[in-house]
Coordinates of C-alpha atoms and ligand atoms in Angstrom, one line a residue:
M280 CA 11.4 -16.2 -23.6
R281 CA 12.7 -12.6 -23.1
I282 CA 10.8 -10.9 -20.4
G283 CA 10.9 -7.4 -19.0
M284 CA 10.0 -6.5 -15.4
L285 CA 9.4 -3.3 -13.5
T286 CA 8.2 -2.0 -10.1
G287 CA 6.0 1.1 -10.2
G288 CA 4.3 3.4 -7.7
G289 CA 5.2 3.8 -4.0
D290 CA 7.7 1.1 -3.0
C291 CA 6.6 -1.6 -0.6
P292 CA 8.2 -4.4 1.3
G293 CA 8.2 -7.6 -0.7
L294 CA 8.9 -6.2 -4.1
N295 CA 12.4 -7.9 -4.1
A296 CA 10.9 -11.2 -3.1
V297 CA 8.7 -11.1 -6.2
I298 CA 11.6 -10.2 -8.5
R299 CA 13.7 -13.0 -7.0
A300 CA 10.9 -15.6 -7.4
V301 CA 10.1 -14.6 -11.0
V302 CA 13.8 -14.7 -12.0
R303 CA 14.7 -17.9 -10.2
K304 CA 11.8 -19.9 -11.7
G305 CA 12.1 -18.2 -15.1
I306 CA 15.8 -19.0 -15.5
Q307 CA 15.9 -22.4 -13.8
H308 CA 12.7 -23.9 -15.0
Y309 CA 11.9 -22.1 -18.3
G310 CA 15.3 -20.9 -19.5
D311 CA 14.1 -17.3 -19.7
E312 CA 16.2 -14.1 -20.0
F313 CA 15.2 -11.0 -18.2
V314 CA 15.5 -7.2 -18.7
G315 CA 14.9 -5.1 -15.6
F316 CA 13.5 -1.6 -16.3
M317 CA 14.6 1.0 -13.7
E318 CA 12.2 3.3 -11.8
G319 CA 8.9 2.0 -13.0
W320 CA 7.5 3.2 -16.3
R321 CA 10.2 5.8 -16.5
G322 CA 12.8 3.1 -17.2
V323 CA 10.6 1.8 -20.1
L324 CA 10.1 5.4 -21.4
D325 CA 13.8 6.3 -21.2
D326 CA 15.1 2.8 -21.8
V327 CA 17.1 2.5 -18.6
T328 CA 17.7 -1.1 -17.7
M329 CA 19.7 -3.5 -15.4
S330 CA 20.3 -7.1 -15.9
L331 CA 18.2 -9.5 -13.8
D332 CA 19.8 -12.9 -13.3
L333 CA 20.5 -15.4 -10.5
E334 CA 23.4 -13.3 -9.3
T335 CA 21.8 -9.8 -9.3
T336 CA 18.7 -11.2 -7.6
S337 CA 20.6 -13.2 -4.9
G338 CA 20.5 -12.0 -1.2
I339 CA 17.5 -9.7 -1.8
L340 CA 14.6 -11.7 -0.4
H341 CA 14.6 -10.0 3.0
K342 CA 15.3 -6.5 1.8
G343 CA 12.8 -3.7 1.7
G344 CA 12.6 -1.2 -1.3
T345 CA 13.2 -2.6 -4.8
I346 CA 16.4 -3.3 -6.6
L347 CA 14.6 -1.9 -9.7
R348 CA 13.8 1.4 -7.9
S349 CA 10.4 2.9 -8.4
S350 CA 8.6 6.1 -9.6
R351 CA 5.1 7.4 -10.2
T352 CA 5.7 8.1 -13.9
N353 CA 2.4 8.2 -15.8
V354 CA 3.4 7.6 -19.4
K355 CA -0.3 8.1 -20.5
K356 CA 0.1 11.8 -19.4
I357 CA 3.3 12.2 -21.5
P358 CA 2.8 13.1 -25.2
G359 CA 3.8 10.1 -27.2
G360 CA 4.6 8.2 -24.0
I361 CA 2.7 5.0 -24.8
E362 CA 4.2 4.9 -28.3
K363 CA 7.7 5.4 -26.9
C364 CA 7.2 2.5 -24.5
L365 CA 6.0 0.3 -27.4
E366 CA 9.1 1.2 -29.3
V367 CA 11.5 0.3 -26.4
I368 CA 9.7 -3.0 -25.6
G369 CA 10.1 -3.8 -29.4
K370 CA 13.7 -2.8 -29.3
H371 CA 14.4 -5.3 -26.5
K372 CA 12.5 -8.0 -28.4
L373 CA 10.5 -8.8 -25.3
D374 CA 8.0 -11.7 -25.4
A375 CA 6.3 -10.5 -22.2
L376 CA 6.4 -7.8 -19.5
I377 CA 5.7 -8.4 -15.8
A378 CA 4.6 -5.1 -14.0
L379 CA 4.6 -5.0 -10.2
G380 CA 2.4 -2.2 -8.9
G381 CA -0.9 -0.8 -7.7
D382 CA -3.9 0.6 -9.6
D383 CA -2.0 3.4 -11.2
T384 CA 0.8 1.2 -12.4
Q385 CA -1.7 -1.4 -13.6
S386 CA -3.7 1.2 -15.6
I387 CA -0.6 1.6 -17.7
S388 CA -0.2 -2.2 -18.0
L389 CA -3.8 -2.3 -19.3
A390 CA -3.2 0.5 -21.8
L391 CA -0.1 -1.3 -23.1
S392 CA -1.9 -4.6 -23.1
E393 CA -4.7 -3.0 -25.3
Q394 CA -1.9 -2.1 -27.7
G395 CA -0.8 -5.7 -27.9
V396 CA 1.9 -5.9 -25.3
K397 CA 1.8 -9.2 -23.4
V398 CA 1.5 -8.0 -19.8
V399 CA 1.1 -9.8 -16.5
G400 CA 0.5 -7.7 -13.4
V401 CA 1.4 -8.4 -9.8
P402 CA -0.6 -6.5 -7.1
K403 CA 1.5 -4.3 -4.8
T404 CA 0.5 -1.7 -2.2
I405 CA 0.7 -1.3 1.5
D406 CA -2.8 0.3 1.3
N407 CA -4.3 -3.1 0.5
D408 CA -7.0 -1.3 -1.6
L409 CA -6.7 -3.1 -4.9
S410 CA -10.0 -4.7 -5.9
G411 CA -10.0 -8.3 -7.1
T412 CA -7.4 -9.5 -4.6
D413 CA -7.9 -10.4 -0.9
A414 CA -4.4 -9.2 -0.1
C415 CA -1.5 -7.2 -1.4
F416 CA 2.0 -7.9 -0.1
G417 CA 3.5 -5.0 1.9
F418 CA 0.3 -4.5 3.9
D419 CA 1.1 -7.0 6.6
T420 CA 4.6 -5.3 7.1
A421 CA 3.0 -1.9 7.3
V422 CA 0.5 -3.1 9.8
T423 CA 3.1 -4.8 11.9
I424 CA 5.1 -1.6 12.0
A425 CA 2.1 0.6 12.8
T426 CA 1.0 -1.9 15.5
E427 CA 4.4 -1.8 17.2
A428 CA 4.3 2.0 17.2
V429 CA 0.8 1.9 18.8
D430 CA 2.1 -0.6 21.4
R431 CA 5.1 1.7 22.2
L432 CA 3.0 4.8 22.3
H433 CA 0.9 3.4 25.1
S434 CA 3.5 3.7 27.8
T435 CA 4.5 7.3 27.0
A436 CA 0.8 8.3 26.7
E437 CA 0.1 6.7 30.1
A438 CA 3.2 8.2 31.8
H439 CA 2.0 11.7 30.8
N440 CA -1.8 11.3 31.0
R441 CA -2.0 12.2 27.3
V442 CA -4.1 11.5 24.3
L443 CA -1.9 10.4 21.4
V444 CA -3.2 10.6 17.8
V445 CA -1.3 8.2 15.5
E446 CA -1.7 9.0 11.8
V447 CA -1.1 6.1 9.5
M448 CA -1.1 5.7 5.6
G449 CA -3.7 4.0 3.4
R450 CA -4.9 6.8 1.1
N451 CA -8.7 6.5 0.7
A452 CA -9.0 3.1 2.4
G453 CA -8.7 2.4 6.2
W454 CA -7.1 -1.0 6.1
I455 CA -3.9 0.0 7.8
A456 CA -5.7 2.1 10.4
I457 CA -8.4 -0.4 11.3
T458 CA -6.1 -3.4 11.4
S459 CA -3.3 -1.7 13.4
G460 CA -5.8 0.0 15.6
I461 CA -7.6 -3.1 16.5
A462 CA -4.4 -5.1 16.9
G463 CA -2.8 -2.3 18.9
G464 CA -5.8 -1.8 21.2
A465 CA -6.5 1.8 20.1
D466 CA -9.3 3.6 21.9
V467 CA -10.7 5.4 18.8
I468 CA -10.1 4.4 15.2
L469 CA -10.8 6.8 12.3
V470 CA -11.1 5.4 8.8
P471 CA -12.0 7.1 5.5
E472 CA -15.0 4.9 5.2
I473 CA -16.8 6.7 8.0
P474 CA -16.9 10.5 8.2
I475 CA -15.2 11.9 11.3
D476 CA -17.7 12.8 14.1
I477 CA -15.5 14.8 16.4
E478 CA -18.1 15.0 19.1
E479 CA -18.3 11.2 19.2
V480 CA -14.5 10.9 19.3
C481 CA -14.4 13.2 22.4
R482 CA -17.3 11.3 24.0
L483 CA -15.3 8.0 23.6
L484 CA -12.2 9.7 25.1
K485 CA -14.2 11.2 28.0
Y486 CA -16.0 7.9 28.7
R487 CA -12.6 6.2 29.1
H488 CA -11.3 9.1 31.2
D489 CA -14.3 8.9 33.5
H490 CA -13.8 5.2 33.9
G491 CA -10.4 5.4 35.3
K492 CA -8.0 5.6 32.3
K493 CA -6.2 9.0 32.1
F494 CA -4.6 8.3 28.6
S495 CA -5.8 7.3 25.2
I496 CA -4.7 6.3 21.8
V497 CA -6.4 7.4 18.6
V498 CA -5.4 5.8 15.3
A499 CA -6.4 8.0 12.3
A500 CA -6.1 7.0 8.6
E501 CA -4.4 9.8 6.6
G502 CA -7.4 9.8 4.3
A503 CA -10.1 10.2 7.1
V504 CA -12.7 12.7 6.0
F505 CA -14.5 15.4 7.8
P506 CA -18.4 15.4 7.3
E507 CA -18.1 18.0 4.6
G508 CA -15.9 15.6 2.7
E509 CA -12.7 17.5 3.4
Q510 CA -9.4 15.5 3.7
K511 CA -6.2 17.0 5.1
S512 CA -3.4 17.2 2.5
H513 CA 0.1 18.6 2.2
G514 CA -0.6 21.4 -0.3
T515 CA -2.9 21.0 -3.3
A516 CA -0.3 19.7 -5.8
L517 CA -1.3 16.5 -7.6
D518 CA 1.0 13.7 -8.6
S519 CA 1.0 12.5 -12.2
F520 CA -1.9 10.1 -11.5
G521 CA -4.0 13.0 -10.0
H522 CA -3.6 12.2 -6.3
V523 CA -3.0 14.8 -3.6
R524 CA -0.4 14.0 -0.9
L525 CA -2.6 13.2 2.1
S526 CA -1.0 14.3 5.4
G527 CA -1.7 16.2 8.5
I528 CA -5.0 14.8 9.8
G529 CA -3.4 13.7 13.0
Q530 CA -2.2 17.2 14.0
V531 CA -5.7 18.7 13.2
L532 CA -7.4 16.1 15.3
A533 CA -5.0 16.5 18.2
E534 CA -5.6 20.2 18.4
E535 CA -9.4 19.8 18.1
I536 CA -9.4 17.1 20.8
E537 CA -7.3 19.1 23.2
Q538 CA -9.4 22.1 22.7
R539 CA -12.7 20.3 23.3
T540 CA -11.7 17.9 26.1
K541 CA -8.9 19.9 27.7
Y542 CA -6.8 16.6 27.8
E543 CA -3.2 17.2 26.8
T544 CA -2.9 15.7 23.2
R545 CA 0.0 15.1 20.9
S546 CA 0.1 13.6 17.3
V547 CA 2.5 11.2 15.7
N548 CA 2.7 10.7 11.9
L549 CA 4.2 7.3 11.1
G550 CA 4.7 8.3 7.5
H551 CA 7.1 6.4 5.3
T552 CA 8.4 4.2 8.2
Q553 CA 5.5 2.0 7.4
R554 CA 6.9 1.3 4.0
G555 CA 10.5 0.8 5.0
G556 CA 12.7 -2.0 6.0
T557 CA 12.4 -5.8 5.9
P558 CA 9.2 -7.5 4.9
T559 CA 7.4 -9.8 7.4
A560 CA 7.5 -13.6 6.7
Y561 CA 3.8 -13.4 5.6
D562 CA 4.7 -10.7 2.9
R563 CA 7.8 -12.7 1.8
M564 CA 5.6 -15.7 1.3
L565 CA 2.8 -13.9 -0.5
A566 CA 5.3 -12.0 -2.7
T567 CA 7.1 -15.3 -3.6
R568 CA 3.8 -17.1 -4.4
Y569 CA 2.8 -14.1 -6.6
G570 CA 6.2 -14.2 -8.4
I571 CA 5.9 -17.9 -9.2
A572 CA 2.3 -17.4 -10.3
A573 CA 3.2 -14.5 -12.6
I574 CA 6.0 -16.4 -14.5
D575 CA 3.8 -19.4 -14.8
L576 CA 1.0 -17.2 -16.3
V577 CA 3.5 -15.9 -18.9
H578 CA 4.4 -19.4 -19.9
E579 CA 0.7 -20.4 -20.1
G580 CA 0.2 -17.5 -22.4
K581 CA -2.4 -15.8 -20.2
F582 CA -1.8 -12.1 -20.7
G583 CA -3.6 -8.9 -19.7
R584 CA -4.1 -10.5 -16.3
L585 CA -3.3 -9.8 -12.6
V586 CA -2.3 -12.5 -10.2
V587 CA -4.4 -12.3 -7.0
L588 CA -5.1 -14.0 -3.7
K589 CA -8.6 -15.5 -3.3
G590 CA -9.1 -16.9 0.1
T591 CA -5.9 -19.0 0.6
G592 CA -5.3 -19.7 -3.1
I593 CA -3.5 -17.8 -5.9
S594 CA -5.5 -17.2 -9.1
D595 CA -5.7 -14.4 -11.7
I596 CA -8.2 -11.9 -13.0
P597 CA -8.4 -9.4 -15.9
L598 CA -6.3 -6.3 -15.3
A599 CA -9.3 -4.1 -16.0
D600 CA -11.1 -5.6 -13.0
A601 CA -8.3 -4.7 -10.6
I602 CA -8.4 -1.0 -11.4
A603 CA -12.1 -0.7 -11.6
K604 CA -12.5 0.6 -8.1
T605 CA -10.8 1.1 -4.7
R606 CA -11.3 -1.8 -2.3
T607 CA -12.4 -0.2 1.0
V608 CA -12.9 -1.7 4.5
G609 CA -16.0 -3.8 4.7
E610 CA -18.8 -3.9 7.2
D611 CA -17.5 -7.0 8.9
L612 CA -14.3 -5.3 10.1
L613 CA -16.2 -2.0 10.9
A614 CA -18.5 -4.2 13.2
V615 CA -15.5 -5.6 15.0
M616 CA -14.3 -2.1 15.6
R617 CA -17.7 -0.9 16.8
G618 CA -18.0 -4.0 19.0
L619 CA -15.0 -2.9 21.0
E620 CA -16.4 0.6 21.7
P621 CA -18.2 1.5 25.0
P622 CA -22.0 1.8 24.9
R623 CA -23.6 5.0 23.8
Ligands
F6P241 O1 0.1 4.2 -1.9 C1 1.0 4.0 -0.9 C2 1.2 5.2 -0.1 O2 2.2 4.9 0.9 C3 0.0 5.8 0.5 O3 -0.4 5.1 1.6 C4 0.4 7.2 0.7 O4 -0.6 8.1 0.7 C5 1.3 7.5 -0.5 O5 1.8 6.2 -0.9 C6 2.5 8.4 -0.2 O6 3.1 8.6 -1.4 P1 4.6 9.2 -1.5 O7 5.6 8.1 -1.2 O8 4.7 9.5 -3.0 O9 4.7 10.3 -0.6

């Protein structure tokens, strides 16, 4: 078969591992040929490709980023965009297309699938917020990086008797914040799922202070919301999928905490370091399993579907189910977080 492949949206560690697995099994077991579209849907729109074979996908398993590059191009917003994609897919005589991406990327997979393109999706996002799957590769790497940062910040916070507010990514879901916060032993964790109660934050910090600890770590999700529903963003500009660039909550919280408690407070925004560099072994494994499952789905003729992790096994669901809603942190994990807090 002739199969196209692309990576869309924010990059994430493990993308190369998926590409490698798809190409290795496709060529060696099924005799497939591949066309790699560059920079997500932009590459399909503008017909910019690279060859994907055993040689071009060799030595990439452990590398972050994506050899196909990525972009947040929304072809649905471009007049004639979907039609142009259909034309390019037809020109390359593709029997199938494998799209690696989160909900935005998969919303285009779905639109093309509805136009008759044989698409299989692979879930990808460090935010871990795609519904229908228990895990996205990239998340474990992001959490590992954030946890290491929280570990490191303990010693400098302690040396200076400071509060350190660590801002982590995750958009409107608190998966990275709650996981790295619990794993890193943060004293306060703020997630978008629970509106910020600044008085409660200061109470927790004061309790710790009054019980002998003169430093504290706060982990805040970039999408944490104030009671009025306000999030902190970098400007008001929206990307092509209608998202604002969330950023700055850490600094706002640091100023508020210092003013209310009089404890010296600093903020650190981990930003894109969470998406950079080599994937963890867990993410390489999950990405490889997804890649093998995706190429198998293509050969089973099961299209318009997304490969997913359910428990410990890989299965697949309709693309539409994956983009239906954001998967946020559940009550079970929130209870773990609360269980570690001091009494009221
Ligand atoms: O969706 C992944 C993500 O890293 C979010 O956590 C973050 O809000 C966003 O992408 C950042 O996007 P960009 O790389 O376009 O600044």
